[in-house]
Coordinates of C-alpha atoms and ligand atoms in Angstrom, one line a residue:
X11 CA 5.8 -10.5 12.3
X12 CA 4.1 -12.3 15.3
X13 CA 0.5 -13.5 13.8
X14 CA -0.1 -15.8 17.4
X15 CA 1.2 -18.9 18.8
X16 CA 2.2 -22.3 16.8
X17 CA 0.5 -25.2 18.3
X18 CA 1.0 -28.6 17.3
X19 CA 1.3 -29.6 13.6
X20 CA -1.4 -30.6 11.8
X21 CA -4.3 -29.8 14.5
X22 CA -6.3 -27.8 12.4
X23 CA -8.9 -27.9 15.5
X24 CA -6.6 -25.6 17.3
X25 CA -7.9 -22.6 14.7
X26 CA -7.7 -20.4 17.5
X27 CA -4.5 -20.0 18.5
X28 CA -2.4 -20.6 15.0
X29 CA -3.6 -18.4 12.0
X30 CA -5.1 -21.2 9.7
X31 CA -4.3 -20.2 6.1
X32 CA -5.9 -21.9 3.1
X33 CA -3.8 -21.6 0.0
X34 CA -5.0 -22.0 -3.2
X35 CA -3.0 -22.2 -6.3
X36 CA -4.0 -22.5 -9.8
X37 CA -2.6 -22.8 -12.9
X38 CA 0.0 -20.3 -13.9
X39 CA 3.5 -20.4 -14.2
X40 CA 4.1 -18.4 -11.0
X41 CA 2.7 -21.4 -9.2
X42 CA 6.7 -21.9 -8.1
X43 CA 6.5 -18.5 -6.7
X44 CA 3.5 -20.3 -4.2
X45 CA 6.0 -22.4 -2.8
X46 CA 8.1 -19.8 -1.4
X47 CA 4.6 -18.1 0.0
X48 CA 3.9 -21.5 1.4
X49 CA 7.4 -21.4 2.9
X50 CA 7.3 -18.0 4.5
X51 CA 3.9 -18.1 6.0
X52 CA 4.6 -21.7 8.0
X53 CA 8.2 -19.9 9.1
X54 CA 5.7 -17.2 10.1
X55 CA 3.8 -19.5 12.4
X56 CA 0.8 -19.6 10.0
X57 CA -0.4 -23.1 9.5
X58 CA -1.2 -23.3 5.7
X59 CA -3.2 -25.7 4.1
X60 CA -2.1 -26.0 0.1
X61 CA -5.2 -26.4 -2.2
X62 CA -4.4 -26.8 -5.8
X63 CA -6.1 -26.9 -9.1
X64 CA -6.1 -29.9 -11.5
X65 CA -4.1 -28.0 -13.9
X66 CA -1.6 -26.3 -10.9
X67 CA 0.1 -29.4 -11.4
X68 CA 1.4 -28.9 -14.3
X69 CA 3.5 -26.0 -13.3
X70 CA 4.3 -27.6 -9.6
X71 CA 4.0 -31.2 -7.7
X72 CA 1.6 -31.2 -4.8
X73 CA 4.4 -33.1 -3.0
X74 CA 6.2 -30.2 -2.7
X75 CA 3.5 -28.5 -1.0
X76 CA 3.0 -31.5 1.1
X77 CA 6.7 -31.2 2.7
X78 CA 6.1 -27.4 3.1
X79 CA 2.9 -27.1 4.1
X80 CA 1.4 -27.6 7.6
X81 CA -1.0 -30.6 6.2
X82 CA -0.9 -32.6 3.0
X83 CA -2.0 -30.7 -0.3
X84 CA -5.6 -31.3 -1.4
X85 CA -7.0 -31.0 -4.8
X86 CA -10.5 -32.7 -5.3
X87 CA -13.6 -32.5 -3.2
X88 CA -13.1 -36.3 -3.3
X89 CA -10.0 -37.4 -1.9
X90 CA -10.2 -36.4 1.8
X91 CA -11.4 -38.9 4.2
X92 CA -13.9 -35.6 5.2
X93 CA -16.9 -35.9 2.9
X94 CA -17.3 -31.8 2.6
X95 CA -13.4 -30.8 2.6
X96 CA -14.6 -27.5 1.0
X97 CA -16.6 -26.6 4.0
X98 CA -14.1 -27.8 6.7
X99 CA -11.8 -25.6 4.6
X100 CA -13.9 -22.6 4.1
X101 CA -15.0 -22.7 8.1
X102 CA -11.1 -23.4 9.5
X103 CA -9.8 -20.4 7.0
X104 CA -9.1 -17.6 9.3
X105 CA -7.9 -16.1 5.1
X106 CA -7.7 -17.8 2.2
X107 CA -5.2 -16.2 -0.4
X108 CA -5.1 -17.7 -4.1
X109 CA -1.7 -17.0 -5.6
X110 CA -1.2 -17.2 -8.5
X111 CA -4.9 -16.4 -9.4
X112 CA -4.9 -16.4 -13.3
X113 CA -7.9 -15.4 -15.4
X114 CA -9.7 -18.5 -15.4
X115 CA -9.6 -18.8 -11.8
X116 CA -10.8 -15.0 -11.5
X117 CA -13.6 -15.5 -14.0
X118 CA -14.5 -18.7 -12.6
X119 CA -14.6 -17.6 -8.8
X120 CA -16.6 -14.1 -10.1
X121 CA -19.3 -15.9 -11.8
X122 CA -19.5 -18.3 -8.6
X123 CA -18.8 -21.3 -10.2
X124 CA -17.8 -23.9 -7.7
X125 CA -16.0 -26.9 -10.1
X126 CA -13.0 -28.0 -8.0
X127 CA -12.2 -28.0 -4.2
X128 CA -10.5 -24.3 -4.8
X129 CA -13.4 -22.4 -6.1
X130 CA -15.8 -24.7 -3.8
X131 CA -14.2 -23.5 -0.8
X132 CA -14.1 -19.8 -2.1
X133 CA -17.5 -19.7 -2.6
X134 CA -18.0 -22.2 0.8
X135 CA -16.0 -19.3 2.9
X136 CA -16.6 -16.3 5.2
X137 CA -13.3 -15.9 5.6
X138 CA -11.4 -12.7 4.0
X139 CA -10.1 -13.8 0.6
X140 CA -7.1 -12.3 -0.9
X141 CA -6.2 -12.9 -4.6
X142 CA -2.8 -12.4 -6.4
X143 CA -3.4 -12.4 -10.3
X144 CA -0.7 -13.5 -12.7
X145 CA -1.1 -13.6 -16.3
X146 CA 0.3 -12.1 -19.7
X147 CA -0.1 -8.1 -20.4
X148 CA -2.8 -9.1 -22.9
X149 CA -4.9 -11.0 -20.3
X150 CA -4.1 -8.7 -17.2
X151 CA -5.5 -5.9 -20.0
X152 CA -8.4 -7.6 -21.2
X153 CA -11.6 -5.7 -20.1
X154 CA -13.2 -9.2 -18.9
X155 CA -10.1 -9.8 -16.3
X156 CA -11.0 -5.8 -15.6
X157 CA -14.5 -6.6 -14.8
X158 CA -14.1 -9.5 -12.8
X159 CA -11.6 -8.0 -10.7
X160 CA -13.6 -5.0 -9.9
X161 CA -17.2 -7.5 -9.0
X162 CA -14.4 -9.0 -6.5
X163 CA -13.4 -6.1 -5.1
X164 CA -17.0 -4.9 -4.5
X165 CA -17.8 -7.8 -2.6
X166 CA -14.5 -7.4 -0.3
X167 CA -12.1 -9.8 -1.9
X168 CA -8.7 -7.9 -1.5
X169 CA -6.2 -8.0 -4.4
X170 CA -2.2 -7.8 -4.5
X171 CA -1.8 -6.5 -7.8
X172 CA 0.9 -7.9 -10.0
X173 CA 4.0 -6.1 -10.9
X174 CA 5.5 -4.9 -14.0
X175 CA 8.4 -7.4 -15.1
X176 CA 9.9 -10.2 -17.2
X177 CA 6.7 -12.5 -17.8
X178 CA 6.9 -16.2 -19.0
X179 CA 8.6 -16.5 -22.9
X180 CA 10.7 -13.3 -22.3
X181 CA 8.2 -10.9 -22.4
X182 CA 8.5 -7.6 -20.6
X183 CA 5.2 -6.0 -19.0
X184 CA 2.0 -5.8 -16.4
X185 CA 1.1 -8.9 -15.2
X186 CA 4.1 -10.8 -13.1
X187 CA 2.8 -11.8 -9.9
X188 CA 3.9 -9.9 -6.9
X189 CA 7.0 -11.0 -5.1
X190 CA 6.2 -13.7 -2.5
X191 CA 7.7 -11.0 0.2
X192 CA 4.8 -8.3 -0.5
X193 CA 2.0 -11.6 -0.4
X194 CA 3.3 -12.9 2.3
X195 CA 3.4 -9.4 4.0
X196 CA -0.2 -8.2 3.0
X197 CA -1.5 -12.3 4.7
X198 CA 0.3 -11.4 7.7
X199 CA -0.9 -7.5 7.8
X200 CA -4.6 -9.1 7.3
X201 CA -3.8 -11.8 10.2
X202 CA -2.7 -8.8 12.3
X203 CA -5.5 -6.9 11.4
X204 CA -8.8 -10.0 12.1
X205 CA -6.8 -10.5 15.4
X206 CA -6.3 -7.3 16.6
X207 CA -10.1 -6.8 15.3
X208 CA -11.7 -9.7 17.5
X209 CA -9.5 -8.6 20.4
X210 CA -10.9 -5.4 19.8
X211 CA -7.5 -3.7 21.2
X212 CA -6.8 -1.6 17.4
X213 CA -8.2 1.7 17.6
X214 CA -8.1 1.3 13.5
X215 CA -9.9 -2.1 14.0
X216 CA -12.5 -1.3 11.5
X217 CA -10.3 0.0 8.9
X218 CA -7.5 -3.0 9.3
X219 CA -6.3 -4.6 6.6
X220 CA -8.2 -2.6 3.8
X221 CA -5.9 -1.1 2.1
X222 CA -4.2 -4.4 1.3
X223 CA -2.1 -4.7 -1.9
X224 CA -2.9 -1.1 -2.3
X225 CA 0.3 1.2 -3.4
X226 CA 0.7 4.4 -1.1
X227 CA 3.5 6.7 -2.1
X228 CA 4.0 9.3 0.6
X229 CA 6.5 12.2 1.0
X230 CA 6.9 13.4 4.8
X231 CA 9.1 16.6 6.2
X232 CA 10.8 19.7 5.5
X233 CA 13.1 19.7 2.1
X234 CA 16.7 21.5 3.0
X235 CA 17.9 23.9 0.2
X236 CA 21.7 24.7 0.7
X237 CA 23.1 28.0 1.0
X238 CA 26.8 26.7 1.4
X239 CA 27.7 23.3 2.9
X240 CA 26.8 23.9 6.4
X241 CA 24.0 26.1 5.5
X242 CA 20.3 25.4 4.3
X243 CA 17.0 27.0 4.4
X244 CA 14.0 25.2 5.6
X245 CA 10.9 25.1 7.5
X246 CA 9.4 23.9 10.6
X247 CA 7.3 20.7 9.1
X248 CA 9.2 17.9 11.4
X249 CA 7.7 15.1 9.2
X250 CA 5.4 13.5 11.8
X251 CA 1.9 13.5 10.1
X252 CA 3.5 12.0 7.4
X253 CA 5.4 9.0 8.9
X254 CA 2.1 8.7 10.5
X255 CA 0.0 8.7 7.4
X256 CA 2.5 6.2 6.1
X257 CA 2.6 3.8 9.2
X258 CA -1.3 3.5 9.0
X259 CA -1.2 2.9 5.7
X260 CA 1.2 0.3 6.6
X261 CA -0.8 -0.8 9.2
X262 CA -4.0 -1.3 6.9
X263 CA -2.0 -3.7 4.4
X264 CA -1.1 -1.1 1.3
X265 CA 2.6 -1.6 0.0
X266 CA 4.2 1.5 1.4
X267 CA 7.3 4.4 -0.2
X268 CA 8.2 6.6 2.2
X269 CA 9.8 9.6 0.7
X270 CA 11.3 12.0 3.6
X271 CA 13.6 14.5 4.8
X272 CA 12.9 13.7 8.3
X273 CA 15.1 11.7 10.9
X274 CA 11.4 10.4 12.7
X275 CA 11.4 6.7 13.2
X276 CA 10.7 4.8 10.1
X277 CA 7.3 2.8 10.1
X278 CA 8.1 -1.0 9.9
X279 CA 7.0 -2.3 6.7
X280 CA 7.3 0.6 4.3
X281 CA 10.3 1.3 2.0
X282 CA 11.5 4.7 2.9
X283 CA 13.6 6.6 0.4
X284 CA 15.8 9.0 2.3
X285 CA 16.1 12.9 0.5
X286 CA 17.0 16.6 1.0
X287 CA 16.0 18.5 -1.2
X288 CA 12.6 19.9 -3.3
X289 CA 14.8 18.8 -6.5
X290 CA 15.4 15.5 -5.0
X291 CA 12.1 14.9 -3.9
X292 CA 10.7 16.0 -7.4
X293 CA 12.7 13.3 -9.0
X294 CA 11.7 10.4 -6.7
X295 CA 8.3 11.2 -6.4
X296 CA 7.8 11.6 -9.9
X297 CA 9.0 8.9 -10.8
X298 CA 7.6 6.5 -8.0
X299 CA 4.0 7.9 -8.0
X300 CA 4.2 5.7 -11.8
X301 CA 3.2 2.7 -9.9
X302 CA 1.3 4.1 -6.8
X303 CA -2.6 3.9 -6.7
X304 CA -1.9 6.4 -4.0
X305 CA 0.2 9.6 -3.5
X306 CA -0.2 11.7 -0.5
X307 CA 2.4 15.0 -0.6
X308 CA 2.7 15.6 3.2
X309 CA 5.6 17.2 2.7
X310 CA 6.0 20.6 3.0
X311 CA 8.4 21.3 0.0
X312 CA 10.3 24.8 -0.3
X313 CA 9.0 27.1 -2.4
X314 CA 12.4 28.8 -2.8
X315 CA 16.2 28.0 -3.2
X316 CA 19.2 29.5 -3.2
X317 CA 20.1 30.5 -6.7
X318 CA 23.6 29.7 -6.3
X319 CA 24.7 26.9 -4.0
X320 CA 28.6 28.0 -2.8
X321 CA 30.3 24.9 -2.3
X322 CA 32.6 25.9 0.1
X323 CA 31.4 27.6 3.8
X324 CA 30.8 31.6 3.7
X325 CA 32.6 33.1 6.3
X326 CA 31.6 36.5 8.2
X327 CA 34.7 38.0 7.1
X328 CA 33.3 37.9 3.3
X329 CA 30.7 40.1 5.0
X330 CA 26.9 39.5 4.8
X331 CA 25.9 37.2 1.0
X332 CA 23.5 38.4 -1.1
X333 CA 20.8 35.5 -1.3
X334 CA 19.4 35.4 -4.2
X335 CA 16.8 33.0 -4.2
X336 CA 14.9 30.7 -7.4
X337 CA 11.3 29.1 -7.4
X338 CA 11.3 25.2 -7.1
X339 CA 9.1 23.4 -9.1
X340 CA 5.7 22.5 -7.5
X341 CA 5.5 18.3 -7.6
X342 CA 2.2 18.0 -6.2
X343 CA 0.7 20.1 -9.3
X344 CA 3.3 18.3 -11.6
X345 CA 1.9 14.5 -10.0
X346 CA -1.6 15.8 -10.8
X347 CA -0.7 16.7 -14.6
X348 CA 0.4 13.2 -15.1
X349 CA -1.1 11.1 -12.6
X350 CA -2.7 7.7 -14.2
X351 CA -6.5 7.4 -14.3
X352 CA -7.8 5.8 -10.8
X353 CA -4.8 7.3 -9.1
X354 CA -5.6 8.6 -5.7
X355 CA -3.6 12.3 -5.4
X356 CA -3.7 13.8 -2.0
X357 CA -2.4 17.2 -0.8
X358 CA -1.9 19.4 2.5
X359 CA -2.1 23.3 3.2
X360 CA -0.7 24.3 6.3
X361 CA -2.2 27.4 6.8
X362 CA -2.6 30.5 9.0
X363 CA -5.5 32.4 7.5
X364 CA -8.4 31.9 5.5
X365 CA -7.4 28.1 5.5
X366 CA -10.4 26.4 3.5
X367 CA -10.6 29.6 0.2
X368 CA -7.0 28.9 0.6
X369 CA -7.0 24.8 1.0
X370 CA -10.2 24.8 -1.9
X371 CA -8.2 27.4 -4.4
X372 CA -4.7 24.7 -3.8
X373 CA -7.1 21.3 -4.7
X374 CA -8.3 23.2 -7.7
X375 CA -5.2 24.6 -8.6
X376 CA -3.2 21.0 -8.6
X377 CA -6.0 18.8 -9.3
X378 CA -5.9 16.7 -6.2
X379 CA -9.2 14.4 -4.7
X380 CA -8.1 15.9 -1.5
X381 CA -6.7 18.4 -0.1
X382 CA -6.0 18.3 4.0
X383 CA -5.9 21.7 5.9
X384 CA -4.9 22.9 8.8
X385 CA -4.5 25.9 10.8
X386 CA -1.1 26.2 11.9
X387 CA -1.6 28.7 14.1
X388 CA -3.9 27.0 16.8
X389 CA -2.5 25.5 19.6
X390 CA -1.1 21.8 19.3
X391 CA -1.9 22.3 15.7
X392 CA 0.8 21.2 13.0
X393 CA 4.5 21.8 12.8
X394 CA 6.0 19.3 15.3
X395 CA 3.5 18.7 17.6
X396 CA 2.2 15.1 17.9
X397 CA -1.4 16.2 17.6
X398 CA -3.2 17.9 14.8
X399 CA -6.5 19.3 13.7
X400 CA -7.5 19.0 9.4
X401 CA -10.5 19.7 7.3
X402 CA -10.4 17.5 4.6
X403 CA -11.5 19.2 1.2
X404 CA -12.9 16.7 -1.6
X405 CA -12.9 17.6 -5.4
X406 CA -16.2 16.4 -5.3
X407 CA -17.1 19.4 -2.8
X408 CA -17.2 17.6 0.3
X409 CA -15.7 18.6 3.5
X410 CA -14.8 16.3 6.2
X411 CA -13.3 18.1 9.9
X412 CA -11.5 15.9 12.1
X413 CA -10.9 17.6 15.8
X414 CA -7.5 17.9 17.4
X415 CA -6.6 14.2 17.9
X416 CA -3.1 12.0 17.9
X417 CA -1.2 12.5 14.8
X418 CA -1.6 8.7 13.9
X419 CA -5.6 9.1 14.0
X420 CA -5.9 12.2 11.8
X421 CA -4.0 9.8 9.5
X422 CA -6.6 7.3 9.4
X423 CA -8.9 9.8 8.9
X424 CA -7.4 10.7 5.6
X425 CA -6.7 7.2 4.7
X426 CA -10.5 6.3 5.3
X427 CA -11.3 9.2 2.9
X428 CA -8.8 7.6 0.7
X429 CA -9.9 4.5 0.3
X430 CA -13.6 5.2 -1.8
X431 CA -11.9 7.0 -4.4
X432 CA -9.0 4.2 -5.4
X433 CA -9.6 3.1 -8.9
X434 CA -12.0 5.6 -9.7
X435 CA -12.0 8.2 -12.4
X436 CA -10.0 10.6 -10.6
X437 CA -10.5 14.3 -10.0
Ligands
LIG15 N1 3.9 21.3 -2.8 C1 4.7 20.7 -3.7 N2 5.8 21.3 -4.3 C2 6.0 22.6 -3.9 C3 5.2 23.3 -3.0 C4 4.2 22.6 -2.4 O1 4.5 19.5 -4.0 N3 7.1 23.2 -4.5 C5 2.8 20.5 -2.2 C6 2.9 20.3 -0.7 O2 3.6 19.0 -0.5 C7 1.5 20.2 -0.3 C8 0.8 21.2 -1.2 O3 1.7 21.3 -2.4 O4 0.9 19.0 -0.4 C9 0.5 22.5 -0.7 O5 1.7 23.1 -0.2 P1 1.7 24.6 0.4 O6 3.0 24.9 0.8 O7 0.5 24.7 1.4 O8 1.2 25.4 -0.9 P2 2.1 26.2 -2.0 O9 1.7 25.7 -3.3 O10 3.5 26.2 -1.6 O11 1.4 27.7 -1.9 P3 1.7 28.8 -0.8 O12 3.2 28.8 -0.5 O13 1.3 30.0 -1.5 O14 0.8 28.6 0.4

């Protein structure tokens, strides 16, 4: 990803043209995991300055920082020839991502204790922070680590949560820190985003970067359900609105499944999962949306499959087959039976009458937040067009329209209704 043009190394002055990077690492075992994040971003063209804890040392020598990163590692506010490196730091930062942040250095940064050069420049910065926690299942689980996390989040820190995994001492659970890849991708997404923000050339420039570290599962497109092997039943959903939904979600930093029927070109940066049919959509969705904060079912899933699939071609000759045709299972009301608490569960009604009684009894019916309808019958409206026109139905009663506009922009729109309700209580 291009994040701007290297300039010399080491001329931290030159802020403007090369991303400056500050990252901080404290004391966990997936402090070797920082190296390769240290790695990536100065391929990327990011100049990174390494600040580590005291204790980060014990997991990781700062001389291997110092050969990777763009300027040699610091640790104290007192051993830089600068007599404020916290505030040199904290001003040069265009981001400053702390990976791994453990508990301590969560609690610590929270409560706005400034004790080493790490949490002094936190607290010193304006820049956007992102933190990437790494501990044990008990920690990641402790209510404290819980409450910390969320008074982060409230005051804009963004967080790339940590995956499930093998932990330090063989454990298996919550708490690994997130592969250096997905960091490395939400830093350059957030990059992206503050540049294309002070060019002020993104139409999503207010929105950029805010769903980082967030996971959006979407499906997109028509599902196929076979009559014979050159046969299928379908609809007229080409799958745009969904690739869209999923490229701005991309766009906005979140960690991204694509789940689709449709041959539309796949958005950079998400993980698409090619499928056919309702069945096979059932299974991956089901058992993706396990560790998504968000699901949004764009797809328009049959309702109705041939009972019997003939496995070789009918021919006219066998005169005209009786179809008879089965109910699929419905795997938006199935994700809102099991979703987790805080997850975010989205659905769409394409409609051609009574669209919001219709749209309102379908959010009640599956227990979705939101529920986005349109009216498929109005002109450049819907099924293959590269426009559309929603009303966006809340559990909690409200109603948001968004005129006919480019399919990517109607995505936003749900994405920025989205994005108050992750981690809440659900519908
Ligand atoms: N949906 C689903 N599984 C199905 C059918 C629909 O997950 N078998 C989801 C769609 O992806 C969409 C929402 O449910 O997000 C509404 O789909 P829609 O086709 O409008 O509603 P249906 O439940 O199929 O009801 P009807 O056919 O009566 O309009």
């Amino acid at each position: 990803m291009d994040v701007g043009q290297v300039t010399p190394e080491g001329s931290g002055d030159d802020k403007g043209v090369q991303p400056f990077v500050v990252l901080g690492v404290s004391a966990g075992i997936a402090a070797y995991k920082a190296v390769e994040v240290c790695r990536r971003l100065v391929d990327a063209g990011v100049h990174v300055a390494p600040v580590l804890t005291e204790r980060a040392t014990r997991f990781v020598g700062r001389a291997t920082f110092d050969a990777l990163g763009s300027e040699p590692t610091q640790m104290s506010v007192w051993d830089e020839a600068s007599p404020i490196p916290h505030t040199r730091l904290g001003q040069l930062a265009d981001l400053i991502v702390v990976a791994p942040a453990t508990a301590d250095l969560l609690a610590r940064y929270a409560a706005g204790i400034a004790d080493d050069l790490l949490t002094t420049t936190l607290v010193a910065t304006a820049a956007p922070v992102l933190v990437c926690p790494a501990m044990h299942t008990e920690m990641w689980e402790h209510p404290s680590v819980r409450d910390n996390l969320d008074t982060l989040r409230s005051r804009g820190v963004f967080v790339v949560p940590p995956e499930d995994g093998r932990l330090a001492g063989g454990d298996v659970g919550s708490g690994r820190m997130a592969e250096p890849s997905n960091i490395v991708a939400a830093v350059l997404a957030m990059l992206e985003a503050r540049s294309a923000s002070t060019a002020n050339t993104a139409s999503t420039a207010g929105t950029a970067g805010d769903l980082t570290g967030v996971r959006v599962l979407v499906s997109a497109g028509g599902t196929r359900e076979a009559i014979d092997p050159v046969r299928f039943i379908t609809n007229r959903s080409s799958g745009k609105q969904g690739h869209a939904v999923a490229a701005a979600a991309v766009r906005r930093g979140a960690q991204v499944v694509l789940v689709t029927t449709s041959s539309q070109p796949r958005p950079p940066g998400a993980e698409v999962v090619d499928v056919e049919t309702a069945e096979e959509m059932e299974q991956v969705m089901l058992a993706r949306a396990q560790d998504a904060d968000v699901v949004v079912m764009a797809a328009a899933v049959a309702d109705f499959r041939p009972k019997v699939v003939v496995d070789t071609k009918l021919h006219k000759a066998d005169g005209i087959p009786d179809l008879v045709l089965e109910a699929t299972n419905d795997i938006l009301a199935e994700l809102g039976r099991r979703r987790r608490p805080g997850q975010v569960l989205v659905g769409f009604a394409a409609e051609t009458d009574d669209v919001s009684e219709r749209a309102r009894a379908k959010l009640v019916a599956k227990g979705v937040d939101l529920m986005v309808a349109n009216d498929v019958s109005a002109p450049q409206v819907g099924f293959d067009h590269d426009t559309n026109a929603v009303t966006i139905f809340g559990a909690d009663g409200t109603v948001t329209s968004v005129p006919l506009a480019a399919k990517s922009l109607v995505a936003d729109a749900v994405l920025d209704r989205v994005c108050p309700l992750i981690g809440g209580s659900g519908a």
